[in-house]
JSON list of C-alpha atoms in Angstrom, two decimals:
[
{"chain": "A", "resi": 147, "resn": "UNK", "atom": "CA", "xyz": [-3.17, -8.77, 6.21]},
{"chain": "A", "resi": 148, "resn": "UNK", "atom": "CA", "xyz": [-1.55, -5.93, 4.54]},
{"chain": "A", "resi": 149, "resn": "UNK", "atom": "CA", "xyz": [-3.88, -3.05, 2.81]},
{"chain": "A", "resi": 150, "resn": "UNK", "atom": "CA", "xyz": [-3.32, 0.63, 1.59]},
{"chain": "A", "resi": 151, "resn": "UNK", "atom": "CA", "xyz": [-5.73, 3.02, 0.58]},
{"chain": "A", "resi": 152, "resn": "UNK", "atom": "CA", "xyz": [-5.02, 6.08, -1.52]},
{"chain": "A", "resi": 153, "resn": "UNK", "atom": "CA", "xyz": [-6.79, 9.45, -0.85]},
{"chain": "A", "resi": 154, "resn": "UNK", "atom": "CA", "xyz": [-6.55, 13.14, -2.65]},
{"chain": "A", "resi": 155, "resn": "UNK", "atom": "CA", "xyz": [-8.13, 15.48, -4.60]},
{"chain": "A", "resi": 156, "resn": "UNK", "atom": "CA", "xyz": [-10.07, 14.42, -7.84]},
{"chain": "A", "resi": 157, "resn": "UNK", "atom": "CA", "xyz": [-9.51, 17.57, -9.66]},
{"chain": "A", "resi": 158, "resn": "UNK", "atom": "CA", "xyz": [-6.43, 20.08, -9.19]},
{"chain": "A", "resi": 159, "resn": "UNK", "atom": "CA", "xyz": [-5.57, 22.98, -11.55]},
{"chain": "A", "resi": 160, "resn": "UNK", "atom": "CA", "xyz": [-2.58, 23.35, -13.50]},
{"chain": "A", "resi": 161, "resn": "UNK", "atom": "CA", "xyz": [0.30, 25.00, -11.55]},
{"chain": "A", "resi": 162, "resn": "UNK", "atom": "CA", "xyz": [-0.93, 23.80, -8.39]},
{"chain": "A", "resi": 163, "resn": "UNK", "atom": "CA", "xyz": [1.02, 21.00, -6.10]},
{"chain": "A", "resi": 164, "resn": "UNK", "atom": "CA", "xyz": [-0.76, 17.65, -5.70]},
{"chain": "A", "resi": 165, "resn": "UNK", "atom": "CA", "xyz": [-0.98, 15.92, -2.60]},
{"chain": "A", "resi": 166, "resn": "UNK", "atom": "CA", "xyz": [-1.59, 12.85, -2.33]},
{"chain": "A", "resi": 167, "resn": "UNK", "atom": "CA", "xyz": [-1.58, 10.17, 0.84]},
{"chain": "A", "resi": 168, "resn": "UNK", "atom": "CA", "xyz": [-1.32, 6.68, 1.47]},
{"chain": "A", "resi": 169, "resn": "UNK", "atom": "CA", "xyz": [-2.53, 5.24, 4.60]},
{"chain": "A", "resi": 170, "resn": "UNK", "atom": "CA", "xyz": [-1.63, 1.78, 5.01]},
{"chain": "A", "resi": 171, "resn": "UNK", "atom": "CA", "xyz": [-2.44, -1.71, 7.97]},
{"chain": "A", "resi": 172, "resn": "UNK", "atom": "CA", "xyz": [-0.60, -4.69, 8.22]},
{"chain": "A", "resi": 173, "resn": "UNK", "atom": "CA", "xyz": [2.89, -3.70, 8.34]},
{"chain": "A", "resi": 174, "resn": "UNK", "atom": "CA", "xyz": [4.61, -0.63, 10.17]},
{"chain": "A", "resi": 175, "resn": "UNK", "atom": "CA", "xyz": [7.12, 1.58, 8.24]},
{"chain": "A", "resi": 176, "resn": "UNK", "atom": "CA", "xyz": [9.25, 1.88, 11.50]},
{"chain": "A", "resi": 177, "resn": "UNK", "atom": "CA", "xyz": [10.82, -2.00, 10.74]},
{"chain": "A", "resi": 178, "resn": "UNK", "atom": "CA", "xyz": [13.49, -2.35, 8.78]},
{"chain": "A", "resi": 179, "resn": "UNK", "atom": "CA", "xyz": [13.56, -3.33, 5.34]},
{"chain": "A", "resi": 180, "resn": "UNK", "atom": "CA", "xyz": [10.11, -1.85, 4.62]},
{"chain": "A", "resi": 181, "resn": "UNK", "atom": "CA", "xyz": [9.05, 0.93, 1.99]},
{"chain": "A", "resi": 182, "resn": "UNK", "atom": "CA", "xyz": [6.10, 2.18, 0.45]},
{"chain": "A", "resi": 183, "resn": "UNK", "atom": "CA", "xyz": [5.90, 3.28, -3.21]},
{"chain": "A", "resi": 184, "resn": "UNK", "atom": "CA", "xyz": [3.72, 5.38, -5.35]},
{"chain": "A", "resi": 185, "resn": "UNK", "atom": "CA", "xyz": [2.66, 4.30, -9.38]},
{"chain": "A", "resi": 186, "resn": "UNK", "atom": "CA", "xyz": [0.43, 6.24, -11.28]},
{"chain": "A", "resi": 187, "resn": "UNK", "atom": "CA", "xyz": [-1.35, 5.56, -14.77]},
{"chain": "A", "resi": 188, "resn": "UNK", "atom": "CA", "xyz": [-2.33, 7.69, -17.38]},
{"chain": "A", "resi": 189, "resn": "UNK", "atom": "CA", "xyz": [-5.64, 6.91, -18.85]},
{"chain": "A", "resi": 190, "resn": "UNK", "atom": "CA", "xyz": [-4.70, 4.51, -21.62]},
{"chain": "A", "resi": 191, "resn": "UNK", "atom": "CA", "xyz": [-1.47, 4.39, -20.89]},
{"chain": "A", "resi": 192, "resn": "UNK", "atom": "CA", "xyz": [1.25, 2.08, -18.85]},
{"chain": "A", "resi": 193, "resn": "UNK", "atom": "CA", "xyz": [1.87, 1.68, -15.13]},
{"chain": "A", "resi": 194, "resn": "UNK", "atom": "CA", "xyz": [4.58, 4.31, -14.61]},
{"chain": "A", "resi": 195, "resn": "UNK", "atom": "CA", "xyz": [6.97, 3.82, -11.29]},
{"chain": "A", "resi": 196, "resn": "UNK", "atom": "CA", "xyz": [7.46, 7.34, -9.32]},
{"chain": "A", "resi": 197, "resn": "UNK", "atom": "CA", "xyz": [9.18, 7.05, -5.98]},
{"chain": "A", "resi": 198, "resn": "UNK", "atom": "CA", "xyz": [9.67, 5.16, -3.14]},
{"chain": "A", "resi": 199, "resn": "UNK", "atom": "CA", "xyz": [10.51, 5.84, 0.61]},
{"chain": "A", "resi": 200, "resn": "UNK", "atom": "CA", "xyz": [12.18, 3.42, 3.18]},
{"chain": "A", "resi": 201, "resn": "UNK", "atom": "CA", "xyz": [11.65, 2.76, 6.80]},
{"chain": "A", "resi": 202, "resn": "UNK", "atom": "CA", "xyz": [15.05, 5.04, 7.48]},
{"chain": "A", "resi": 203, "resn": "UNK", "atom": "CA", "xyz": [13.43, 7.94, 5.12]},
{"chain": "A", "resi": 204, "resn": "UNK", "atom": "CA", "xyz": [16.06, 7.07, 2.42]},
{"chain": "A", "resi": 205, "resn": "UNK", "atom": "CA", "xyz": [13.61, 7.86, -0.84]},
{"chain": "A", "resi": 206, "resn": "UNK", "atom": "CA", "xyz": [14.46, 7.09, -4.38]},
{"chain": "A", "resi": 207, "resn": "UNK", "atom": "CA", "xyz": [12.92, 8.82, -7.13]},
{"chain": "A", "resi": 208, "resn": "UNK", "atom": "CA", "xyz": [11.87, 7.72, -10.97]},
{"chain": "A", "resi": 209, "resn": "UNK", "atom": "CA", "xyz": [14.17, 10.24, -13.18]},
{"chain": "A", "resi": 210, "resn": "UNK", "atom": "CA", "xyz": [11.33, 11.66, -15.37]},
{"chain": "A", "resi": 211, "resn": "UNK", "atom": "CA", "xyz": [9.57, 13.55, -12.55]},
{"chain": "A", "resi": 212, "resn": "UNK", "atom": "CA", "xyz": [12.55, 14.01, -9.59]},
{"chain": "A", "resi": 213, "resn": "UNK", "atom": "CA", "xyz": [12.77, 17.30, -9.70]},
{"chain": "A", "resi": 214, "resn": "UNK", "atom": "CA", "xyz": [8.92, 17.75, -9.12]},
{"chain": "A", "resi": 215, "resn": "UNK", "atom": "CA", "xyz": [8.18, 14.86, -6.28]},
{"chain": "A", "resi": 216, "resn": "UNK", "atom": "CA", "xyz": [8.80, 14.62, -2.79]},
{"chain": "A", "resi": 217, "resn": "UNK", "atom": "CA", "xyz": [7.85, 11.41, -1.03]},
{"chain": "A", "resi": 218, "resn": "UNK", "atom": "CA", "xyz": [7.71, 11.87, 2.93]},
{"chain": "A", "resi": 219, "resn": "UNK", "atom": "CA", "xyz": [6.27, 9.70, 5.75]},
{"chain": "A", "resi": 220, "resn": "UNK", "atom": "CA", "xyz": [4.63, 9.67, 9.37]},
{"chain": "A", "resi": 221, "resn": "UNK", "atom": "CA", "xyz": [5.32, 6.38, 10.75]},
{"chain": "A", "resi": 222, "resn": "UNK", "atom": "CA", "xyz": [3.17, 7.04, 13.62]},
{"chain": "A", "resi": 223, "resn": "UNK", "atom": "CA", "xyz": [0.07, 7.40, 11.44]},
{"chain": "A", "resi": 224, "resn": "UNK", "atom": "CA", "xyz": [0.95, 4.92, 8.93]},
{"chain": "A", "resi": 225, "resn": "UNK", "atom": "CA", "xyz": [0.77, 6.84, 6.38]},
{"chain": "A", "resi": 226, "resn": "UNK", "atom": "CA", "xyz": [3.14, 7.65, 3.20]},
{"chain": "A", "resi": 227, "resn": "UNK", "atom": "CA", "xyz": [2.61, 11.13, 1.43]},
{"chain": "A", "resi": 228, "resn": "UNK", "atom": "CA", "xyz": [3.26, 11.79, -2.24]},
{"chain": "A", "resi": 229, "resn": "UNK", "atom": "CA", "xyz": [3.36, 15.58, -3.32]},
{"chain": "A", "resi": 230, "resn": "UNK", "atom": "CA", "xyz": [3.91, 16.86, -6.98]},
{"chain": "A", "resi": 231, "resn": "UNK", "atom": "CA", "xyz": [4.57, 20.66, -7.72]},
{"chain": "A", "resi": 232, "resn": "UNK", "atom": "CA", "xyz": [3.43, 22.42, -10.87]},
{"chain": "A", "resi": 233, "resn": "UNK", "atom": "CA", "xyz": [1.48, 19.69, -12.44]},
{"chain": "A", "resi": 234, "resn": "UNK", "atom": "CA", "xyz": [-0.38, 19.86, -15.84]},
{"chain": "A", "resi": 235, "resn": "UNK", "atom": "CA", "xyz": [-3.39, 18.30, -18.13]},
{"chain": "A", "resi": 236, "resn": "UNK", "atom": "CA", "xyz": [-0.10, 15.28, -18.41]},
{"chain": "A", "resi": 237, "resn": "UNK", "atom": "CA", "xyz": [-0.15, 14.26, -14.59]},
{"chain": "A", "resi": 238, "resn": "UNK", "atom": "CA", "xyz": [-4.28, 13.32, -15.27]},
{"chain": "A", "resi": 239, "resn": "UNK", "atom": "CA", "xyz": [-3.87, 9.47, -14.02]},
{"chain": "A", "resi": 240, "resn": "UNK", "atom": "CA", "xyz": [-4.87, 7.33, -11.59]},
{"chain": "A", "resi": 241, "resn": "UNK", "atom": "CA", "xyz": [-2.02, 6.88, -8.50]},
{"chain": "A", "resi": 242, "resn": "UNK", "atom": "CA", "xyz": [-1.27, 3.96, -6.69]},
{"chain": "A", "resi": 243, "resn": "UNK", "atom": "CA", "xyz": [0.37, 3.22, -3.45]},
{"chain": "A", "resi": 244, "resn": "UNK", "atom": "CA", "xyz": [1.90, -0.32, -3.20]},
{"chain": "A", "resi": 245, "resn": "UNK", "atom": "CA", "xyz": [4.29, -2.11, -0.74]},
{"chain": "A", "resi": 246, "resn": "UNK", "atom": "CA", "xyz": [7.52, -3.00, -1.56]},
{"chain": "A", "resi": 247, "resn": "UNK", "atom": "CA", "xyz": [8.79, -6.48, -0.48]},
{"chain": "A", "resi": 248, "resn": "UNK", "atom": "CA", "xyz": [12.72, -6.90, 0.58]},
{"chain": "A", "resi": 249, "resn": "UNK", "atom": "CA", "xyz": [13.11, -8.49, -2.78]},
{"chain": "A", "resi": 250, "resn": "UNK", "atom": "CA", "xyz": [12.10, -5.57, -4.57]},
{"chain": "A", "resi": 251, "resn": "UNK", "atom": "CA", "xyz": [8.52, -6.37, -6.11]},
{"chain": "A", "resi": 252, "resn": "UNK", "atom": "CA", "xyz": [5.58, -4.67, -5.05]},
{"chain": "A", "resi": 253, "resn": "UNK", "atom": "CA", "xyz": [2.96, -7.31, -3.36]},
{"chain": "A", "resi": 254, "resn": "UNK", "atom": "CA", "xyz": [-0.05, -5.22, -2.14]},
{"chain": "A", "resi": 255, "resn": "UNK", "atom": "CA", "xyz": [-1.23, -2.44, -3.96]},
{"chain": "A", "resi": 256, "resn": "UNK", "atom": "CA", "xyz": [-4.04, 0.27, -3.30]},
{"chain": "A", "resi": 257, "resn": "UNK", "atom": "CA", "xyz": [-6.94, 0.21, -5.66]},
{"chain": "A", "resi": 258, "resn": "UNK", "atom": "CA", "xyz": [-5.97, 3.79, -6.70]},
{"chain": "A", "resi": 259, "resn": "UNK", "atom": "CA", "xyz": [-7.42, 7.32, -6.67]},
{"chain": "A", "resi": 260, "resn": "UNK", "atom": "CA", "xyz": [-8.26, 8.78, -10.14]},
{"chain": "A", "resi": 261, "resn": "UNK", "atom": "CA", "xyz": [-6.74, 12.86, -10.16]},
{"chain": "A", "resi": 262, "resn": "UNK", "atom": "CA", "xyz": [-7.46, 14.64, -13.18]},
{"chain": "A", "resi": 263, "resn": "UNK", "atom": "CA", "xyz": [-5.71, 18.18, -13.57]},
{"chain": "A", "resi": 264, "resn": "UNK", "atom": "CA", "xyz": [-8.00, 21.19, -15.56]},
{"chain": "A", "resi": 265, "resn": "UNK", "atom": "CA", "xyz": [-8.72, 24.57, -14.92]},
{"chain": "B", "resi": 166, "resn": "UNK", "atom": "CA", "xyz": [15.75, 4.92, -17.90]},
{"chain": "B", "resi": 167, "resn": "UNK", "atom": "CA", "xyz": [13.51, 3.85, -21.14]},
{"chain": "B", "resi": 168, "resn": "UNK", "atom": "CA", "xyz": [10.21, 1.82, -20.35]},
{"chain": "B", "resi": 169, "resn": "UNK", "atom": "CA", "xyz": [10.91, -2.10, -20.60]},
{"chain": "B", "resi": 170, "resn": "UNK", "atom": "CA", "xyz": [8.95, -3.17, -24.25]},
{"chain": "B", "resi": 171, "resn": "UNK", "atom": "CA", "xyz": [6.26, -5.40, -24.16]},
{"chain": "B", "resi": 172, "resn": "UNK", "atom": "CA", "xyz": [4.22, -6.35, -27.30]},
{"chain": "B", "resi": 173, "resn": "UNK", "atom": "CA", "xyz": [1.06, -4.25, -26.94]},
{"chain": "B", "resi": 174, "resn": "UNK", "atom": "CA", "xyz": [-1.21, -7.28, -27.47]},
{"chain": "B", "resi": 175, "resn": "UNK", "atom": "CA", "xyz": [-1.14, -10.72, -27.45]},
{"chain": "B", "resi": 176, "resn": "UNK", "atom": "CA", "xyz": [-4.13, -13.31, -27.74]},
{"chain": "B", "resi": 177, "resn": "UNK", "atom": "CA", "xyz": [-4.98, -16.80, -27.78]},
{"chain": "B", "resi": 178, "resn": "UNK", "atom": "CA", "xyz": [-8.03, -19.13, -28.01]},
{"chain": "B", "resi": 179, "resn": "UNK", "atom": "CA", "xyz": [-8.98, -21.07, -24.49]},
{"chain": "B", "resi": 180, "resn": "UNK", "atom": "CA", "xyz": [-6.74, -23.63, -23.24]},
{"chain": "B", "resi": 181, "resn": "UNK", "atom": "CA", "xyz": [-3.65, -22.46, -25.62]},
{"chain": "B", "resi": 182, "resn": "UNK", "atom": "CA", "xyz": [-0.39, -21.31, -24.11]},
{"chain": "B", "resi": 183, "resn": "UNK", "atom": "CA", "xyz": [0.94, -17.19, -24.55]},
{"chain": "B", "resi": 184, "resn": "UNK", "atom": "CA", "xyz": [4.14, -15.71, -23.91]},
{"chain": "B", "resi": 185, "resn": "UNK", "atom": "CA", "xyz": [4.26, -11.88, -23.26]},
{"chain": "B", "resi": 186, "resn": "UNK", "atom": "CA", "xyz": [7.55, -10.38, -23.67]},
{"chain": "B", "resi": 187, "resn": "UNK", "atom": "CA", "xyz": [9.54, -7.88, -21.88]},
{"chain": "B", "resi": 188, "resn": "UNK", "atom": "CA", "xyz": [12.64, -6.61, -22.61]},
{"chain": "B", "resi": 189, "resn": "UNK", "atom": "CA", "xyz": [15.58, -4.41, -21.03]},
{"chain": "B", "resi": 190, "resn": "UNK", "atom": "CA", "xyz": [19.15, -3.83, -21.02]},
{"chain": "B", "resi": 191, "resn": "UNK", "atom": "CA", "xyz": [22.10, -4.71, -18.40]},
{"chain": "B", "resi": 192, "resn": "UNK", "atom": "CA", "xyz": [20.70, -2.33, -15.71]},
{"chain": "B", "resi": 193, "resn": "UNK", "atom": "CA", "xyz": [17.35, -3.76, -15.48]},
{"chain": "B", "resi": 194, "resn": "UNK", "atom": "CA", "xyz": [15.98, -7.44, -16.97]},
{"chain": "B", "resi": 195, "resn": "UNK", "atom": "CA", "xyz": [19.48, -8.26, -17.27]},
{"chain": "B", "resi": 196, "resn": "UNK", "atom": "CA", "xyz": [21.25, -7.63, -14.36]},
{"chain": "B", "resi": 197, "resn": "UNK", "atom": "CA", "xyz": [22.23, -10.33, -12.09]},
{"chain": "B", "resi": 198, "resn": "UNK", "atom": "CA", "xyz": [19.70, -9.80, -9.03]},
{"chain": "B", "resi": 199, "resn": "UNK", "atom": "CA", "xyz": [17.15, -11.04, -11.34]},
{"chain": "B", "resi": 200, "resn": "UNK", "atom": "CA", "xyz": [14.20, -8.98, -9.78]},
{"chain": "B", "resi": 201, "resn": "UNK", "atom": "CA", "xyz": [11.41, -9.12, -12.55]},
{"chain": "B", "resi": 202, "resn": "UNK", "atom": "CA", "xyz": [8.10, -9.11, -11.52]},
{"chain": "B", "resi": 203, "resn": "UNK", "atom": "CA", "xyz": [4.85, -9.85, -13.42]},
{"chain": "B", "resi": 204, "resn": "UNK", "atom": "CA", "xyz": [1.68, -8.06, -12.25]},
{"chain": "B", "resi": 205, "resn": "UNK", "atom": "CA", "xyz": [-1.95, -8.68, -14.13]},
{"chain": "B", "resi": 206, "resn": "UNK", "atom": "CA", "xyz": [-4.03, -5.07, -14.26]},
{"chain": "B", "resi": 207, "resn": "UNK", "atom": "CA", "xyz": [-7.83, -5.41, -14.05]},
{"chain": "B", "resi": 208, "resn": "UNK", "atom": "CA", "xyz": [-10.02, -2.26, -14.70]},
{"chain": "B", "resi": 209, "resn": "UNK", "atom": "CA", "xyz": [-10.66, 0.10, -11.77]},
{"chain": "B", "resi": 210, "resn": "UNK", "atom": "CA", "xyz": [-8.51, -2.76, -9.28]},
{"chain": "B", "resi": 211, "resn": "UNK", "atom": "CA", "xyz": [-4.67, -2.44, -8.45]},
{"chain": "B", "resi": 212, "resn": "UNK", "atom": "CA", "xyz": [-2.78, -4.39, -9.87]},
{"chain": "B", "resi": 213, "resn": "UNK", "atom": "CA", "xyz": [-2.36, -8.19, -8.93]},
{"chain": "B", "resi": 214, "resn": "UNK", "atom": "CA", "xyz": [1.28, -9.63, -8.40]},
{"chain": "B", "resi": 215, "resn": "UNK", "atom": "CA", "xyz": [1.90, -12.65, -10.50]},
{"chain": "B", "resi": 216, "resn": "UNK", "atom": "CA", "xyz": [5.70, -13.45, -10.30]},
{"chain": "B", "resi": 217, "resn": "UNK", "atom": "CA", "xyz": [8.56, -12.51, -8.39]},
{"chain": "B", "resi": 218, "resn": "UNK", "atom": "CA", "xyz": [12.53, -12.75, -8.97]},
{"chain": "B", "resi": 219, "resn": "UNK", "atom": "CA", "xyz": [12.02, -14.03, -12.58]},
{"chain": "B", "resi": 220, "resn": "UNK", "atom": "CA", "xyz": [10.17, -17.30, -11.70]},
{"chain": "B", "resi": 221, "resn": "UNK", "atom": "CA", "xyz": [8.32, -17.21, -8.15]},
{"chain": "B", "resi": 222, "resn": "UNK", "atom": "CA", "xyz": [4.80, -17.49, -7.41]},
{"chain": "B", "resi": 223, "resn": "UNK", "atom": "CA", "xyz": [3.28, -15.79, -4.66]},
{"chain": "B", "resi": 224, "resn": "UNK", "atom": "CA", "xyz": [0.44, -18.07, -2.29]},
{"chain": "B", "resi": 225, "resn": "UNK", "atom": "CA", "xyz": [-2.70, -18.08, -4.50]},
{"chain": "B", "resi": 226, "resn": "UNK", "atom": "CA", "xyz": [-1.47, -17.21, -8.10]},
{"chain": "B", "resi": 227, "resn": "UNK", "atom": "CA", "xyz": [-2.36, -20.44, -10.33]},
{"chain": "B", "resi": 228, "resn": "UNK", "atom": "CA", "xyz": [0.61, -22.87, -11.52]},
{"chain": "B", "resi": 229, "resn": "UNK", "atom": "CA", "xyz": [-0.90, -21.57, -15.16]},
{"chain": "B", "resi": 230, "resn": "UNK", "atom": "CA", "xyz": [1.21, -18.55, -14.89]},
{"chain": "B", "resi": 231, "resn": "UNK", "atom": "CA", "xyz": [4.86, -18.74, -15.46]},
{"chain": "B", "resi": 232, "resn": "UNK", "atom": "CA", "xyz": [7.90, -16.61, -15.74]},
{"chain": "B", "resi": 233, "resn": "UNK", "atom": "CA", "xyz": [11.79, -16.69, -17.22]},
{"chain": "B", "resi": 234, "resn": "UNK", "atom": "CA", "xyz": [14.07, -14.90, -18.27]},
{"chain": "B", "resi": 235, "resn": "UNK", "atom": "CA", "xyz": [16.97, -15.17, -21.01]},
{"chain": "B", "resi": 236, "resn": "UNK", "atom": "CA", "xyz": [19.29, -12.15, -21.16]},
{"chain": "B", "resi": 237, "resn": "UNK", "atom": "CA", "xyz": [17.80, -8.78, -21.21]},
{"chain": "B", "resi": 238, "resn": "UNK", "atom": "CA", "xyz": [14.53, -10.48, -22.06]},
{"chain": "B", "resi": 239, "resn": "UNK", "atom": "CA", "xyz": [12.00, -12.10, -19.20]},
{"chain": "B", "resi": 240, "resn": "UNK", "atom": "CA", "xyz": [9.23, -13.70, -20.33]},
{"chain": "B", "resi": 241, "resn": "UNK", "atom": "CA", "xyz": [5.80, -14.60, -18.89]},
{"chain": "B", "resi": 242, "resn": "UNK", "atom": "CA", "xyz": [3.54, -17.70, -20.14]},
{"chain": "B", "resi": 243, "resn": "UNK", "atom": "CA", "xyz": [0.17, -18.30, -19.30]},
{"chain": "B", "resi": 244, "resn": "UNK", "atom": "CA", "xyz": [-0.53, -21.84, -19.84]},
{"chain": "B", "resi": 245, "resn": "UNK", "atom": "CA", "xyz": [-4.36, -23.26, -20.57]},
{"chain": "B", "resi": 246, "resn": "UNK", "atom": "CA", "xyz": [-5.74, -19.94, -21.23]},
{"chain": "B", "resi": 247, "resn": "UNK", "atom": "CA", "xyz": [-8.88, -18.62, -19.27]},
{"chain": "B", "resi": 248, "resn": "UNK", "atom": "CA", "xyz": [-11.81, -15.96, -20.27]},
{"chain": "B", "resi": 249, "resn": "UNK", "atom": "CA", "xyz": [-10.67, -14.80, -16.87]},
{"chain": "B", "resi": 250, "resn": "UNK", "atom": "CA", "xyz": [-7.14, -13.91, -17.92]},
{"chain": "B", "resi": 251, "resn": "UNK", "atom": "CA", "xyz": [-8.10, -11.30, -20.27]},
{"chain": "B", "resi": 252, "resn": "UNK", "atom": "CA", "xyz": [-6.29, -8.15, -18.63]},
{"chain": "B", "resi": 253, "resn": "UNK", "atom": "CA", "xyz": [-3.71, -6.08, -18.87]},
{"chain": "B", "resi": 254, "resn": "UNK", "atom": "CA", "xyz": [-0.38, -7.43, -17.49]},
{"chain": "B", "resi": 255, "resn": "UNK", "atom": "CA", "xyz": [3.10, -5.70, -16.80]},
{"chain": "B", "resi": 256, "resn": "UNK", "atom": "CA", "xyz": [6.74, -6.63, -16.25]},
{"chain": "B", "resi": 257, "resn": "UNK", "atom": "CA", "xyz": [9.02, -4.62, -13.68]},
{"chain": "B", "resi": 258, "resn": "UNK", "atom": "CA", "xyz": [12.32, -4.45, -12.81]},
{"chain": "B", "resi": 259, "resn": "UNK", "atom": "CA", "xyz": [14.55, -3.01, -10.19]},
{"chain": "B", "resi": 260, "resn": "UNK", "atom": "CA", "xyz": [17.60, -1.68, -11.73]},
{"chain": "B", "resi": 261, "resn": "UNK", "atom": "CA", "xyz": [20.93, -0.74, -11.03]},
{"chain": "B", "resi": 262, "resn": "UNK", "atom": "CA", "xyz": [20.39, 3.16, -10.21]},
{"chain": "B", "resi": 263, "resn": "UNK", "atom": "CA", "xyz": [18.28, 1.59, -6.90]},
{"chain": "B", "resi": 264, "resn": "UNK", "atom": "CA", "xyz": [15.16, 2.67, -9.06]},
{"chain": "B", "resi": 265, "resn": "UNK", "atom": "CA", "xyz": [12.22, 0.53, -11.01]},
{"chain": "B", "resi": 266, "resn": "UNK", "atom": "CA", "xyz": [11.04, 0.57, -13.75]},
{"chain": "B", "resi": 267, "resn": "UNK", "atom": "CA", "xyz": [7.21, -0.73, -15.45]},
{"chain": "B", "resi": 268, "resn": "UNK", "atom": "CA", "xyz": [6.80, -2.58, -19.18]},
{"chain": "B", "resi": 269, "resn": "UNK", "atom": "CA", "xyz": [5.02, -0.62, -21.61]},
{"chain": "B", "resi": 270, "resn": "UNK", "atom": "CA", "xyz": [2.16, -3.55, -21.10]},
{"chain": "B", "resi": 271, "resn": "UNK", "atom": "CA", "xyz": [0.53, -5.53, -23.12]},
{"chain": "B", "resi": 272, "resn": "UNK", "atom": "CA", "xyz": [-3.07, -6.32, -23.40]},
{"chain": "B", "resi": 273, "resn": "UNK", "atom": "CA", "xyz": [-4.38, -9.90, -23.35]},
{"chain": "B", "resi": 274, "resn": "UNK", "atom": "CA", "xyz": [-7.26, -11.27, -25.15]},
{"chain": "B", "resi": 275, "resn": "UNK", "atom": "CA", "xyz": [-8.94, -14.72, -25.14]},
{"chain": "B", "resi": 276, "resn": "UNK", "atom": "CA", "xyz": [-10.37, -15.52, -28.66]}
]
């Protein structure tokens, strides 16, 4: 039975870096072929894809927000962190971890942890 | 990359047949590894997947939900509409930059 959990802080102020972590049973990121991915949403908005990172710590990044993400791992603890730099009032959403299947889908997800960003 | 478009709504009385929607280009819906997935959004869960690789049902999603795809555009149906099915749903698609990318999503309502 595969499950993730999402943790971090509900409330960050603009400038500062979110982090963000993803702690995750059922499945080990030290096999090959598996990869954990993070998805956030806006309130009222659409599910929004923004990176991924493989068992062999290749990562792939969504192109909107590359420049301000870095997705890392720890195997051991089996857990996947997300952190964005600089964020503003626009990176208020609720983040998801999910886990990516061979075939590219995402079949287990996280039930999400809400961030807002204010000062 | 451009979010795939969905319709924002779509509804239907119970026991009628939907179709959301969702359309790419060549590097996404349309390319020829044909990984679409569906996923149905409920309010504070994560999302549920639906469909996989176009047509594919995962253990425990009901035969009443169906996918396709025709070009750049897939296509779910959900057939003998529920009260229960009233959520959001998505499309997805892994494209050809190694990257993936959501539908713009489309609300469903049961008349």
């Amino acid at each position: 039975q595969i499950t993730l959990k999402e943790s971090g802080p509900p409330l960050v102020k603009p400038t500062q870096t979110l982090t963000l972590t993803c702690t995750f049973s059922g499945f080990s990121l030290k096999s090959r072929g598996e990869a954990v991915g993070w998805i956030r949403q806006p309130p009222g908005q659409a599910l929004e894809w923004l990176a991924l990172i493989f068992w062999d710590d290749d990562t792939r990044y969504g192109p909107s927000l590359k420049n301000r993400l870095t997705i890392t791992k720890d195997a051991s603890k089996n857990q996947v962190v997300l952190t964005m730099a600089n964020v503003t009032p626009v990176d208020t959403a609720t983040y998801y971890c999910g886990h990516r299947d061979n075939l590219n889908y995402f079949d287990y997800w996280g039930r999400g942890t809400v961030v807002a960003v204010s000062s | 990359q451009s979010a795939l478009t969905q319709p924002a709504s779509v509804s239907g009385s119970p026991g009628q047949s939907i179709t959301i929607s969702c359309t790419g280009t060549t590097n996404d819906v349309g390319a020829s590894f044909d990984y679409v997935s569906w996923y149905q959004h409920l309010p504070g869960e994560g999302p549920k997947l639906l469909i996989f690789n176009v047509k594919n049902r995962p253990p425990g999603v009901s035969y009443r939900f169906s996918g396709s795809k025709s070009g750049n555009t897939a296509s779910l149906t959900i057939s003998g509409l529920q009260a229960e099915d009233e959520a959001d749903y998505y499309c997805n698609s892994y494209t050809s930059s190694a990257t993936f990318v959501f539908g713009t999503g489309t609300q469903v309502f049961v008349l």
